[in-house]
Amino acid sequence: MAATVSLRQGDLVWGKLGRYPPWPGKIVNAPKDLKKPRGKKCLFVKFFGTEDHAWIKVEQLKPYHAHKEEMIKANKGKRFQQAVDAVEEFLKKVKAKQEQNSGDDKGKKAEGKSKKQAGEKKRKASGSVSPTKKSREQSPRKRGRPPKEDKDATSPQPSSLKKLAMKTVSRFSWPPPTSERTTDDPHFHHFLLSQTEKPSVTYQAISKRLKVSEEVTGSTSIQAADSTAINGNITPTDKKIGFLGLGLMGSGIVSNLLKMGHTVTVWNRTAEKCDLFIQEGAHLGRTPAEVVSTCDITFACMADPKAAKDLVLGPSGVLQGIRPGKCYVDMSTVDPETVTELAQVIVSRGGRFLEAPVAGNQQLSNDGMLMILAAGDHGVYEDCSSCFQAMGRTSFFLGEVGNAARMMLIINMVQGSFMATIAEGMTLAQVTGQSQQTLLDILIQSQLSSIFLDQKCQNILQGNFKPDFYLKYIQKDLRLAIAMGDSVNHPTPMAAAANEVYKRAKALDQSDNDMSAVYRAYIH
């Protein structure tokens, strides 16, 4: 993309960032603490339909109106269309404000003219001239503030469009002083947040500074804004980062770490998966042991407990590279017993251990919007802050090792059970002669509305089960959650029922499809 005209603050534009499609936005003032990147000329853009904002190179910007048709033809996604709708709504409000102010100005002019004519008639009738006006005509103007009438004549007020633009831009001085907080423009809420939170609830750490809050439970949460399109706002750690496992989740995480300026060394069992990241600036590690020995902090994201153990304890594994002070962060979703065992062997070699499983899916991983649940060495947690900001929107520290594994299994148990219920409802609608699309339309307008619900129902309606979260992995998490309930003699009948449906779907060869393919267990 290349800018063909001069752009300035307040202009609507299409902005291109990295591998993401062009997105509609508005050029605004950048917060004082977000310094402009050195080098090429950049403008600060706030994107519509998201909480994203970024310094964008001028050559990656195009005027909104001139390229609207071209961009709409090239992009058909639902979130993209919502962003375009937000722009159009914004423009309608600007136009309405213009018309209102124009009407007010005409009324004021007409009123002023009639008063002036009345005054002239009065003066003519009396044959006198106002002493004030006479003295003004005869004596030279003194320095100082002009009289009110003259001030209005010599210093015209900004046009209604400019006033509205000034008012809108002022909303983006993040974060506003505590005493002057204003409600965010609803058109600029992140799509995910706007569906799940009240409009007044926003992430205040827009500048990517961490906000740490102690909870009643003793856990600590670090909340950060969306990091997908924030260019240069994260100060990457100077520590060398290693990453093991480039699956659906790991690939998105590594991409965001690199994008935010981290030094990353990667390894994957299938070496070809590393090629793309090498091109993006990553270093290649030949073995897990080599990655750990050459990096300060090494992350790993594996499929299941067996893979997580093999990575650490196997030949040329993580344990062989551990030295005193080396940090190992396991992001795999595993059972508490497995993660506790791994922590013990890492610490026994003088290493430092943190578990940090992630909640989300491939899309959220790519967007840098994962939720990280961490437990273990709090010092490692703090050392990982810039990494967590790059890969996620929120992270929680939950205390001792094992707590994050327990919490993640509970979350995925709820998610897996919900997905099975969605599939059950969709098939019941079909066999009773009800429209599945109408069912979705009703659910989206109900208190059950969520991005998850919408996306998974769309998968079912379109028959598109391309994996965003593998069915085999959600079934694995259900199995581990049921076992965790058994270990403390706690019943999990809903999860157990859902687990049986997923097992049926796996028997129908749906393991490598998205979890929404559990729908097929009901129709075969």
Short mmCIF file of C-alpha atoms in Angstrom, two decimals:
data_model
loop_
_atom_site.label_atom_id
_atom_site.label_comp_id
_atom_site.label_asym_id
_atom_site.label_seq_id
_atom_site.Cartn_x
_atom_site.Cartn_y
_atom_site.Cartn_z
CA MET A 1 0.00 0.00 0.00
CA ALA A 2 1.22 3.50 -0.70
CA ALA A 3 -0.17 6.86 0.32
CA THR A 4 -1.15 8.92 -2.73
CA VAL A 5 -2.17 12.10 -0.88
CA SER A 6 -1.01 14.03 2.12
CA LEU A 7 -2.54 12.61 5.29
CA ARG A 8 -3.09 14.41 8.56
CA GLN A 9 -4.68 14.01 11.97
CA GLY A 10 -8.40 13.26 11.83
CA ASP A 11 -8.29 11.60 8.39
CA LEU A 12 -9.96 8.24 7.88
CA VAL A 13 -7.58 5.71 6.34
CA TRP A 14 -6.91 2.10 5.47
CA GLY A 15 -3.90 0.90 7.46
CA LYS A 16 -1.78 -2.16 6.66
CA LEU A 17 0.22 -3.80 9.44
CA GLY A 18 2.43 -6.83 8.79
CA ARG A 19 0.56 -9.84 7.46
CA TYR A 20 -2.83 -8.54 8.55
CA PRO A 21 -5.30 -7.26 5.90
CA PRO A 22 -5.83 -3.50 5.43
CA TRP A 23 -8.15 -2.22 8.16
CA PRO A 24 -10.17 1.00 8.48
CA GLY A 25 -8.92 3.47 11.03
CA LYS A 26 -8.48 7.11 11.94
CA ILE A 27 -5.29 9.12 12.36
CA VAL A 28 -5.21 10.44 15.92
CA ASN A 29 -2.82 11.87 18.47
CA ALA A 30 -0.60 9.24 20.07
CA PRO A 31 -0.42 9.04 23.88
CA LYS A 32 2.68 10.81 25.19
CA ASP A 33 4.24 7.58 26.46
CA LEU A 34 4.02 5.84 23.08
CA LYS A 35 7.09 7.11 21.27
CA LYS A 36 7.20 7.21 17.49
CA PRO A 37 9.46 4.51 16.02
CA ARG A 38 12.71 5.75 14.56
CA GLY A 39 13.29 5.72 10.83
CA LYS A 40 10.50 6.06 8.29
CA LYS A 41 7.66 8.56 8.74
CA CYS A 42 4.76 7.08 10.70
CA LEU A 43 1.28 8.20 11.73
CA PHE A 44 -0.63 6.92 14.77
CA VAL A 45 -3.83 5.09 13.80
CA LYS A 46 -6.74 3.95 15.94
CA PHE A 47 -8.55 1.10 14.18
CA PHE A 48 -12.35 0.83 14.02
CA GLY A 49 -14.06 -2.25 15.44
CA THR A 50 -11.08 -3.15 17.63
CA GLU A 51 -9.01 -1.94 20.56
CA ASP A 52 -5.98 -1.96 18.26
CA HIS A 53 -3.83 1.08 17.68
CA ALA A 54 -0.41 1.41 16.11
CA TRP A 55 2.25 3.56 14.54
CA ILE A 56 1.82 2.81 10.82
CA LYS A 57 4.33 3.74 8.12
CA VAL A 58 2.92 6.37 5.76
CA GLU A 59 3.45 4.14 2.74
CA GLN A 60 1.16 1.57 4.41
CA LEU A 61 -1.76 4.02 4.57
CA LYS A 62 -4.44 4.86 2.00
CA PRO A 63 -7.31 7.38 2.19
CA TYR A 64 -10.52 5.69 3.29
CA HIS A 65 -13.03 6.99 0.76
CA ALA A 66 -10.80 6.71 -2.32
CA HIS A 67 -10.09 3.02 -1.70
CA LYS A 68 -13.29 1.90 0.03
CA GLU A 69 -14.69 -0.18 -2.85
CA GLU A 70 -11.33 -1.82 -3.54
CA MET A 71 -10.86 -2.87 0.10
CA ILE A 72 -14.41 -4.14 0.59
CA LYS A 73 -14.11 -6.33 -2.51
CA ALA A 74 -10.83 -7.79 -1.25
CA ASN A 75 -11.99 -8.55 2.30
CA LYS A 76 -15.17 -10.44 3.19
CA GLY A 77 -14.69 -11.39 6.85
CA LYS A 78 -17.40 -10.73 9.41
CA ARG A 79 -15.17 -8.70 11.75
CA PHE A 80 -13.94 -6.67 8.78
CA GLN A 81 -17.52 -5.86 7.77
CA GLN A 82 -18.31 -4.82 11.34
CA ALA A 83 -15.33 -2.46 11.27
CA VAL A 84 -16.57 -0.91 7.99
CA ASP A 85 -20.07 -0.56 9.50
CA ALA A 86 -18.51 1.25 12.48
CA VAL A 87 -16.83 3.71 10.09
CA GLU A 88 -20.10 4.38 8.27
CA GLU A 89 -21.91 4.91 11.56
CA PHE A 90 -19.18 7.32 12.62
CA LEU A 91 -19.55 9.26 9.36
CA LYS A 92 -23.32 9.47 9.82
CA LYS A 93 -22.80 11.01 13.25
CA VAL A 94 -20.32 13.51 11.83
CA LYS A 95 -22.80 14.50 9.10
CA ALA A 96 -25.67 14.81 11.58
CA LYS A 97 -23.51 17.00 13.81
CA GLN A 98 -22.57 19.16 10.84
CA GLU A 99 -26.19 19.66 9.86
CA GLN A 100 -27.19 20.46 13.42
CA ASN A 101 -24.42 23.02 13.83
CA SER A 102 -25.16 24.48 10.40
CA GLY A 103 -28.78 24.98 11.39
CA ASP A 104 -27.73 26.59 14.68
CA ASP A 105 -25.34 28.94 12.85
CA LYS A 106 -28.06 30.01 10.38
CA GLY A 107 -30.46 30.66 13.24
CA LYS A 108 -27.89 32.75 15.10
CA LYS A 109 -27.08 34.76 11.94
CA ALA A 110 -30.75 35.43 11.27
CA GLU A 111 -31.30 36.47 14.88
CA GLY A 112 -28.25 38.73 14.78
CA LYS A 113 -29.36 40.33 11.51
CA SER A 114 -32.84 41.12 12.82
CA LYS A 115 -31.38 42.65 15.98
CA LYS A 116 -28.98 44.74 13.91
CA GLN A 117 -31.81 46.00 11.69
CA ALA A 118 -33.92 46.86 14.73
CA GLY A 119 -31.00 48.77 16.20
CA GLU A 120 -30.44 50.71 12.97
CA LYS A 121 -34.11 51.71 12.86
CA LYS A 122 -33.92 52.83 16.48
CA ARG A 123 -30.79 54.90 15.89
CA LYS A 124 -32.27 56.51 12.79
CA ALA A 125 -35.43 57.36 14.67
CA SER A 126 -33.49 58.97 17.55
CA GLY A 127 -30.84 60.50 15.26
CA SER A 128 -28.11 59.58 17.77
CA VAL A 129 -25.01 57.42 17.65
CA SER A 130 -23.96 55.07 20.43
CA PRO A 131 -21.26 56.74 22.58
CA THR A 132 -19.45 53.44 22.79
CA LYS A 133 -19.39 52.99 19.04
CA LYS A 134 -18.40 56.63 18.51
CA SER A 135 -15.46 56.39 20.89
CA ARG A 136 -14.39 53.17 19.21
CA GLU A 137 -14.43 54.80 15.78
CA GLN A 138 -12.47 57.84 16.91
CA SER A 139 -9.84 56.32 19.19
CA PRO A 140 -7.16 53.80 18.16
CA ARG A 141 -7.56 50.20 19.34
CA LYS A 142 -5.72 49.49 22.60
CA ARG A 143 -3.74 46.31 23.05
CA GLY A 144 -5.37 43.57 25.02
CA ARG A 145 -8.38 41.32 24.72
CA PRO A 146 -10.69 42.47 21.88
CA PRO A 147 -14.28 43.35 22.66
CA LYS A 148 -16.64 40.43 22.48
CA GLU A 149 -18.25 41.52 19.19
CA ASP A 150 -14.89 42.02 17.48
CA LYS A 151 -13.46 38.83 18.95
CA ASP A 152 -16.24 36.90 17.28
CA ALA A 153 -15.50 38.60 14.00
CA THR A 154 -11.71 38.21 14.04
CA SER A 155 -11.44 34.73 15.59
CA PRO A 156 -14.07 32.52 13.98
CA GLN A 157 -14.96 29.30 15.78
CA PRO A 158 -13.81 26.00 14.20
CA SER A 159 -16.19 24.43 11.72
CA SER A 160 -18.63 21.87 13.10
CA LEU A 161 -16.66 19.05 11.45
CA LYS A 162 -13.41 20.28 12.97
CA LYS A 163 -15.02 20.65 16.39
CA LEU A 164 -16.35 17.11 16.18
CA ALA A 165 -13.00 15.82 15.05
CA MET A 166 -11.26 17.63 17.91
CA LYS A 167 -13.78 16.18 20.32
CA THR A 168 -13.30 12.67 18.94
CA VAL A 169 -9.52 12.85 18.94
CA SER A 170 -9.49 14.00 22.54
CA ARG A 171 -11.05 10.68 23.46
CA PHE A 172 -7.89 8.86 22.53
CA SER A 173 -5.56 10.46 25.08
CA TRP A 174 -4.94 7.15 26.88
CA PRO A 175 -5.19 6.72 29.73
CA PRO A 176 -7.26 9.79 30.74
CA PRO A 177 -6.65 11.39 34.15
CA THR A 178 -8.56 9.60 36.89
CA SER A 179 -10.73 12.63 37.57
CA GLU A 180 -11.61 13.08 33.90
CA ARG A 181 -12.36 9.55 32.71
CA THR A 182 -14.83 9.48 29.88
CA THR A 183 -16.82 6.68 28.33
CA ASP A 184 -15.02 5.23 25.31
CA ASP A 185 -16.56 5.65 21.87
CA PRO A 186 -18.48 2.37 21.39
CA HIS A 187 -17.26 2.17 17.80
CA PHE A 188 -13.73 1.65 19.06
CA HIS A 189 -14.35 -1.22 21.47
CA HIS A 190 -12.54 -4.42 20.61
CA PHE A 191 -15.03 -6.81 19.00
CA LEU A 192 -14.33 -9.56 21.51
CA LEU A 193 -14.74 -7.26 24.49
CA SER A 194 -17.86 -5.61 23.12
CA GLN A 195 -19.61 -8.99 23.03
CA THR A 196 -18.60 -10.12 26.49
CA GLU A 197 -18.19 -7.01 28.63
CA LYS A 198 -20.26 -3.96 29.44
CA PRO A 199 -19.23 -1.03 27.20
CA SER A 200 -17.81 0.87 30.16
CA VAL A 201 -15.39 -1.95 31.00
CA THR A 202 -12.17 -1.59 29.02
CA TYR A 203 -8.56 -2.58 29.49
CA GLN A 204 -6.83 0.51 30.85
CA ALA A 205 -3.31 -0.70 30.17
CA ILE A 206 -3.51 0.47 26.55
CA SER A 207 0.09 1.67 26.68
CA LYS A 208 1.07 -1.93 27.45
CA ARG A 209 2.20 -1.08 30.96
CA LEU A 210 1.22 -3.86 33.32
CA LYS A 211 -1.54 -3.41 35.80
CA VAL A 212 -1.15 -5.78 38.74
CA SER A 213 -4.10 -6.35 41.05
CA GLU A 214 -4.28 -8.60 44.07
CA GLU A 215 -7.43 -10.69 44.32
CA VAL A 216 -9.17 -12.06 47.37
CA THR A 217 -7.94 -15.53 46.44
CA GLY A 218 -4.34 -14.38 46.67
CA SER A 219 -3.78 -14.68 42.92
CA THR A 220 -2.33 -11.84 40.93
CA SER A 221 -3.62 -10.83 37.53
CA ILE A 222 -1.75 -8.84 34.95
CA GLN A 223 -4.06 -7.22 32.46
CA ALA A 224 -2.78 -5.82 29.18
CA ALA A 225 -4.48 -4.46 26.11
CA ASP A 226 -4.66 -6.15 22.78
CA SER A 227 -1.14 -6.43 21.45
CA THR A 228 -1.72 -7.62 17.92
CA ALA A 229 -1.35 -4.32 16.15
CA ILE A 230 0.68 -2.30 18.62
CA ASN A 231 3.94 -1.58 16.87
CA GLY A 232 6.82 -0.73 19.14
CA ASN A 233 4.73 -0.19 22.30
CA ILE A 234 6.19 -3.21 24.09
CA THR A 235 9.74 -2.96 25.31
CA PRO A 236 10.98 -6.50 24.65
CA THR A 237 13.09 -8.15 27.31
CA ASP A 238 16.81 -8.30 26.57
CA LYS A 239 16.77 -11.95 27.61
CA LYS A 240 17.16 -14.60 24.90
CA ILE A 241 13.90 -16.48 24.37
CA GLY A 242 13.57 -20.10 23.28
CA PHE A 243 10.38 -21.73 22.01
CA LEU A 244 9.72 -25.45 21.59
CA GLY A 245 6.65 -26.64 19.66
CA LEU A 246 5.18 -24.82 16.65
CA GLY A 247 1.66 -26.23 16.53
CA LEU A 248 -1.58 -24.26 16.15
CA MET A 249 -0.94 -22.25 19.33
CA GLY A 250 2.85 -22.14 19.31
CA SER A 251 3.07 -20.72 15.79
CA GLY A 252 0.92 -17.69 16.62
CA ILE A 253 2.79 -17.10 19.87
CA VAL A 254 6.22 -17.14 18.20
CA SER A 255 5.03 -14.86 15.43
CA ASN A 256 3.90 -12.25 17.98
CA LEU A 257 7.11 -12.57 20.02
CA LEU A 258 9.13 -11.83 16.89
CA LYS A 259 6.81 -9.04 15.83
CA MET A 260 7.32 -7.29 19.16
CA GLY A 261 11.10 -7.43 18.89
CA HIS A 262 12.07 -10.43 21.01
CA THR A 263 15.14 -12.51 20.20
CA VAL A 264 13.76 -16.02 19.66
CA THR A 265 15.30 -19.43 18.99
CA VAL A 266 12.83 -22.08 17.79
CA TRP A 267 12.70 -25.87 17.62
CA ASN A 268 10.04 -28.26 16.38
CA ARG A 269 9.95 -32.01 15.86
CA THR A 270 9.03 -31.35 12.22
CA ALA A 271 11.90 -29.04 11.32
CA GLU A 272 10.17 -27.64 8.21
CA LYS A 273 7.75 -25.74 10.44
CA CYS A 274 10.67 -23.61 11.62
CA ASP A 275 11.44 -22.26 8.13
CA LEU A 276 8.82 -19.50 8.14
CA PHE A 277 10.02 -18.18 11.49
CA ILE A 278 13.66 -18.28 10.43
CA GLN A 279 12.65 -16.02 7.55
CA GLU A 280 11.00 -13.68 10.08
CA GLY A 281 14.21 -13.43 12.09
CA ALA A 282 14.18 -16.39 14.49
CA HIS A 283 17.23 -18.56 15.15
CA LEU A 284 17.11 -22.34 14.70
CA GLY A 285 17.87 -24.74 17.53
CA ARG A 286 18.90 -28.27 16.60
CA THR A 287 17.62 -29.90 19.81
CA PRO A 288 15.56 -28.89 22.86
CA ALA A 289 18.72 -29.17 24.98
CA GLU A 290 20.57 -26.75 22.69
CA VAL A 291 17.74 -24.21 22.81
CA VAL A 292 17.57 -24.30 26.60
CA SER A 293 21.35 -24.05 27.01
CA THR A 294 21.63 -21.02 24.71
CA CYS A 295 18.53 -19.12 25.93
CA ASP A 296 17.63 -17.44 29.22
CA ILE A 297 13.91 -18.34 29.13
CA THR A 298 12.56 -21.29 27.16
CA PHE A 299 8.85 -21.76 26.49
CA ALA A 300 7.29 -25.05 25.41
CA CYS A 301 3.81 -25.78 24.07
CA MET A 302 3.11 -29.48 23.62
CA ALA A 303 -0.01 -31.49 22.79
CA ASP A 304 -0.46 -33.67 25.88
CA PRO A 305 1.21 -34.95 29.08
CA LYS A 306 3.24 -37.63 27.27
CA ALA A 307 4.66 -35.14 24.75
CA ALA A 308 5.45 -32.66 27.55
CA LYS A 309 7.34 -35.33 29.52
CA ASP A 310 9.20 -36.68 26.49
CA LEU A 311 10.35 -33.17 25.62
CA VAL A 312 11.91 -32.69 29.04
CA LEU A 313 13.12 -36.20 29.88
CA GLY A 314 13.84 -37.64 26.43
CA PRO A 315 17.14 -37.79 24.48
CA SER A 316 18.66 -34.33 23.94
CA GLY A 317 15.72 -33.08 25.99
CA VAL A 318 15.17 -29.92 28.00
CA LEU A 319 16.66 -31.39 31.17
CA GLN A 320 20.05 -31.88 29.51
CA GLY A 321 20.24 -28.17 28.74
CA ILE A 322 19.16 -26.95 32.19
CA ARG A 323 21.80 -25.09 34.19
CA PRO A 324 21.46 -23.02 37.38
CA GLY A 325 19.37 -19.94 36.61
CA LYS A 326 17.88 -21.22 33.35
CA CYS A 327 14.11 -20.63 33.14
CA TYR A 328 11.64 -23.14 31.71
CA VAL A 329 8.01 -22.19 31.04
CA ASP A 330 5.63 -25.01 30.11
CA MET A 331 2.55 -23.71 28.27
CA SER A 332 1.05 -27.16 27.61
CA THR A 333 -2.38 -28.06 28.98
CA VAL A 334 -1.62 -31.09 31.16
CA ASP A 335 -2.72 -32.60 34.46
CA PRO A 336 -1.42 -31.22 37.80
CA GLU A 337 0.61 -34.38 38.48
CA THR A 338 2.57 -34.07 35.22
CA VAL A 339 3.40 -30.40 35.67
CA THR A 340 4.45 -30.98 39.29
CA GLU A 341 6.80 -33.76 38.21
CA LEU A 342 8.35 -31.55 35.51
CA ALA A 343 8.80 -28.70 37.97
CA GLN A 344 10.62 -30.97 40.40
CA VAL A 345 13.14 -32.27 37.86
CA ILE A 346 13.83 -28.78 36.46
CA VAL A 347 14.38 -27.28 39.92
CA SER A 348 16.54 -30.25 40.94
CA ARG A 349 19.04 -29.16 38.26
CA GLY A 350 19.07 -25.57 39.51
CA GLY A 351 16.55 -24.36 36.94
CA ARG A 352 13.54 -22.12 37.53
CA PHE A 353 10.07 -23.33 36.55
CA LEU A 354 6.79 -21.69 35.61
CA GLU A 355 3.67 -23.35 34.23
CA ALA A 356 1.70 -21.09 31.92
CA PRO A 357 -1.03 -22.90 29.94
CA VAL A 358 -3.01 -20.66 27.59
CA ALA A 359 -6.75 -20.33 27.05
CA GLY A 360 -7.80 -19.58 23.50
CA ASN A 361 -7.59 -20.94 19.99
CA GLN A 362 -5.55 -20.55 16.84
CA GLN A 363 -7.17 -17.24 15.88
CA LEU A 364 -6.62 -15.72 19.31
CA SER A 365 -3.04 -17.01 19.26
CA ASN A 366 -2.44 -15.32 15.90
CA ASP A 367 -4.05 -12.12 17.17
CA GLY A 368 -2.00 -12.03 20.38
CA MET A 369 -5.21 -12.26 22.43
CA LEU A 370 -4.61 -15.40 24.48
CA MET A 371 -5.22 -15.61 28.22
CA ILE A 372 -2.27 -16.95 30.19
CA LEU A 373 -2.70 -18.79 33.49
CA ALA A 374 0.61 -19.02 35.34
CA ALA A 375 1.87 -20.65 38.54
CA GLY A 376 5.24 -21.46 40.07
CA ASP A 377 8.26 -19.16 40.28
CA HIS A 378 6.91 -15.62 40.55
CA GLY A 379 10.26 -14.16 39.54
CA VAL A 380 10.08 -16.03 36.23
CA TYR A 381 6.52 -14.76 35.81
CA GLU A 382 7.78 -11.18 36.11
CA ASP A 383 10.69 -11.87 33.75
CA CYS A 384 8.17 -13.07 31.16
CA SER A 385 6.05 -9.91 31.30
CA SER A 386 6.97 -8.54 27.86
CA CYS A 387 6.49 -12.00 26.33
CA PHE A 388 3.07 -12.39 27.93
CA GLN A 389 2.08 -8.93 26.68
CA ALA A 390 3.10 -9.89 23.14
CA MET A 391 1.15 -13.15 23.10
CA GLY A 392 -1.89 -12.35 25.24
CA ARG A 393 -4.35 -9.78 26.46
CA THR A 394 -4.43 -10.99 30.06
CA SER A 395 -2.35 -13.15 32.36
CA PHE A 396 -3.03 -14.44 35.88
CA PHE A 397 -0.57 -15.67 38.48
CA LEU A 398 -2.27 -18.41 40.52
CA GLY A 399 0.33 -19.36 43.10
CA GLU A 400 2.02 -22.73 43.47
CA VAL A 401 2.75 -25.18 40.65
CA GLY A 402 -0.32 -27.22 39.70
CA ASN A 403 -2.88 -24.47 40.21
CA ALA A 404 -2.69 -23.25 36.61
CA ALA A 405 -3.13 -26.81 35.30
CA ARG A 406 -6.19 -27.30 37.51
CA MET A 407 -7.76 -24.00 36.46
CA MET A 408 -7.10 -24.61 32.76
CA LEU A 409 -8.68 -28.07 32.88
CA ILE A 410 -11.77 -26.60 34.54
CA ILE A 411 -12.03 -23.89 31.88
CA ASN A 412 -11.67 -26.37 29.03
CA MET A 413 -14.10 -28.76 30.72
CA VAL A 414 -16.73 -25.99 30.68
CA GLN A 415 -15.87 -25.06 27.09
CA GLY A 416 -15.99 -28.65 25.84
CA SER A 417 -19.29 -29.33 27.57
CA PHE A 418 -20.76 -26.13 26.16
CA MET A 419 -19.67 -27.07 22.64
CA ALA A 420 -21.32 -30.46 22.95
CA THR A 421 -24.52 -28.77 24.13
CA ILE A 422 -24.44 -26.36 21.17
CA ALA A 423 -24.11 -29.31 18.77
CA GLU A 424 -26.95 -31.13 20.54
CA GLY A 425 -29.21 -28.08 20.25
CA MET A 426 -28.42 -27.57 16.56
CA THR A 427 -29.21 -31.18 15.70
CA LEU A 428 -32.39 -31.16 17.80
CA ALA A 429 -33.53 -28.06 15.89
CA GLN A 430 -32.91 -29.85 12.61
CA VAL A 431 -34.80 -33.05 13.46
CA THR A 432 -37.78 -31.12 14.83
CA GLY A 433 -38.10 -29.04 11.67
CA GLN A 434 -36.69 -25.81 13.07
CA SER A 435 -34.28 -23.57 11.19
CA GLN A 436 -30.74 -23.85 12.55
CA GLN A 437 -29.99 -20.33 11.27
CA THR A 438 -33.00 -18.96 13.14
CA LEU A 439 -31.86 -20.77 16.29
CA LEU A 440 -28.47 -19.08 15.97
CA ASP A 441 -30.10 -15.68 15.35
CA ILE A 442 -32.14 -16.09 18.53
CA LEU A 443 -29.18 -17.30 20.61
CA ILE A 444 -27.05 -14.36 19.46
CA GLN A 445 -29.74 -11.98 20.74
CA SER A 446 -29.98 -13.80 24.06
CA GLN A 447 -27.88 -13.68 27.20
CA LEU A 448 -25.95 -16.70 25.87
CA SER A 449 -24.46 -14.58 23.09
CA SER A 450 -20.70 -14.91 22.66
CA ILE A 451 -18.06 -14.99 19.96
CA PHE A 452 -17.49 -18.67 20.72
CA LEU A 453 -21.18 -19.51 20.21
CA ASP A 454 -21.37 -17.57 16.96
CA GLN A 455 -18.18 -19.03 15.49
CA LYS A 456 -18.97 -22.64 16.33
CA CYS A 457 -22.56 -22.41 15.06
CA GLN A 458 -21.24 -20.86 11.83
CA ASN A 459 -18.87 -23.83 11.48
CA ILE A 460 -21.86 -26.18 11.76
CA LEU A 461 -24.03 -24.21 9.34
CA GLN A 462 -21.24 -24.02 6.75
CA GLY A 463 -19.99 -27.57 7.32
CA ASN A 464 -16.51 -26.07 7.78
CA PHE A 465 -14.58 -27.82 10.53
CA LYS A 466 -11.10 -26.52 9.78
CA PRO A 467 -9.31 -26.82 13.14
CA ASP A 468 -9.13 -23.78 15.38
CA PHE A 469 -8.95 -26.03 18.44
CA TYR A 470 -8.47 -29.72 17.68
CA LEU A 471 -11.33 -32.00 18.73
CA LYS A 472 -8.83 -34.58 20.02
CA TYR A 473 -7.34 -32.00 22.39
CA ILE A 474 -10.63 -30.87 23.92
CA GLN A 475 -11.50 -34.53 24.48
CA LYS A 476 -8.11 -35.00 26.14
CA ASP A 477 -8.83 -32.05 28.44
CA LEU A 478 -12.27 -33.41 29.33
CA ARG A 479 -10.69 -36.77 30.18
CA LEU A 480 -8.06 -35.10 32.40
CA ALA A 481 -10.70 -32.92 34.11
CA ILE A 482 -12.84 -35.97 34.89
CA ALA A 483 -9.79 -37.74 36.32
CA MET A 484 -9.03 -34.65 38.42
CA GLY A 485 -12.59 -34.76 39.78
CA ASP A 486 -12.19 -38.46 40.57
CA SER A 487 -8.97 -37.75 42.49
CA VAL A 488 -10.87 -35.56 44.95
CA ASN A 489 -14.08 -37.63 44.82
CA HIS A 490 -16.00 -34.85 43.05
CA PRO A 491 -18.72 -35.81 40.52
CA THR A 492 -18.45 -34.49 36.96
CA PRO A 493 -21.48 -36.06 35.24
CA MET A 494 -21.94 -33.29 32.64
CA ALA A 495 -18.31 -33.47 31.55
CA ALA A 496 -18.50 -37.26 31.49
CA ALA A 497 -21.51 -37.18 29.18
CA ALA A 498 -19.82 -34.66 26.88
CA ASN A 499 -16.66 -36.77 26.86
CA GLU A 500 -18.60 -39.75 25.52
CA VAL A 501 -19.92 -37.66 22.63
CA TYR A 502 -16.39 -36.52 21.72
CA LYS A 503 -15.18 -40.11 21.88
CA ARG A 504 -17.94 -40.97 19.42
CA ALA A 505 -16.78 -38.13 17.15
CA LYS A 506 -13.20 -39.42 17.33
CA ALA A 507 -14.43 -42.85 16.28
CA LEU A 508 -15.96 -41.10 13.25
CA ASP A 509 -12.48 -39.84 12.30
CA GLN A 510 -13.02 -36.28 13.50
CA SER A 511 -9.94 -36.04 15.77
CA ASP A 512 -8.04 -33.61 13.56
CA ASN A 513 -11.04 -31.39 12.86
CA ASP A 514 -12.21 -28.47 14.98
CA MET A 515 -14.00 -29.27 18.23
CA SER A 516 -17.25 -28.13 16.59
CA ALA A 517 -17.09 -31.32 14.50
CA VAL A 518 -18.57 -33.01 17.58
CA TYR A 519 -21.79 -32.10 15.74
CA ARG A 520 -21.15 -35.04 13.46
CA ALA A 521 -21.45 -37.44 16.39
CA TYR A 522 -25.14 -36.52 16.53
CA ILE A 523 -25.93 -36.93 12.83
CA HIS A 524 -24.24 -40.30 12.18
#
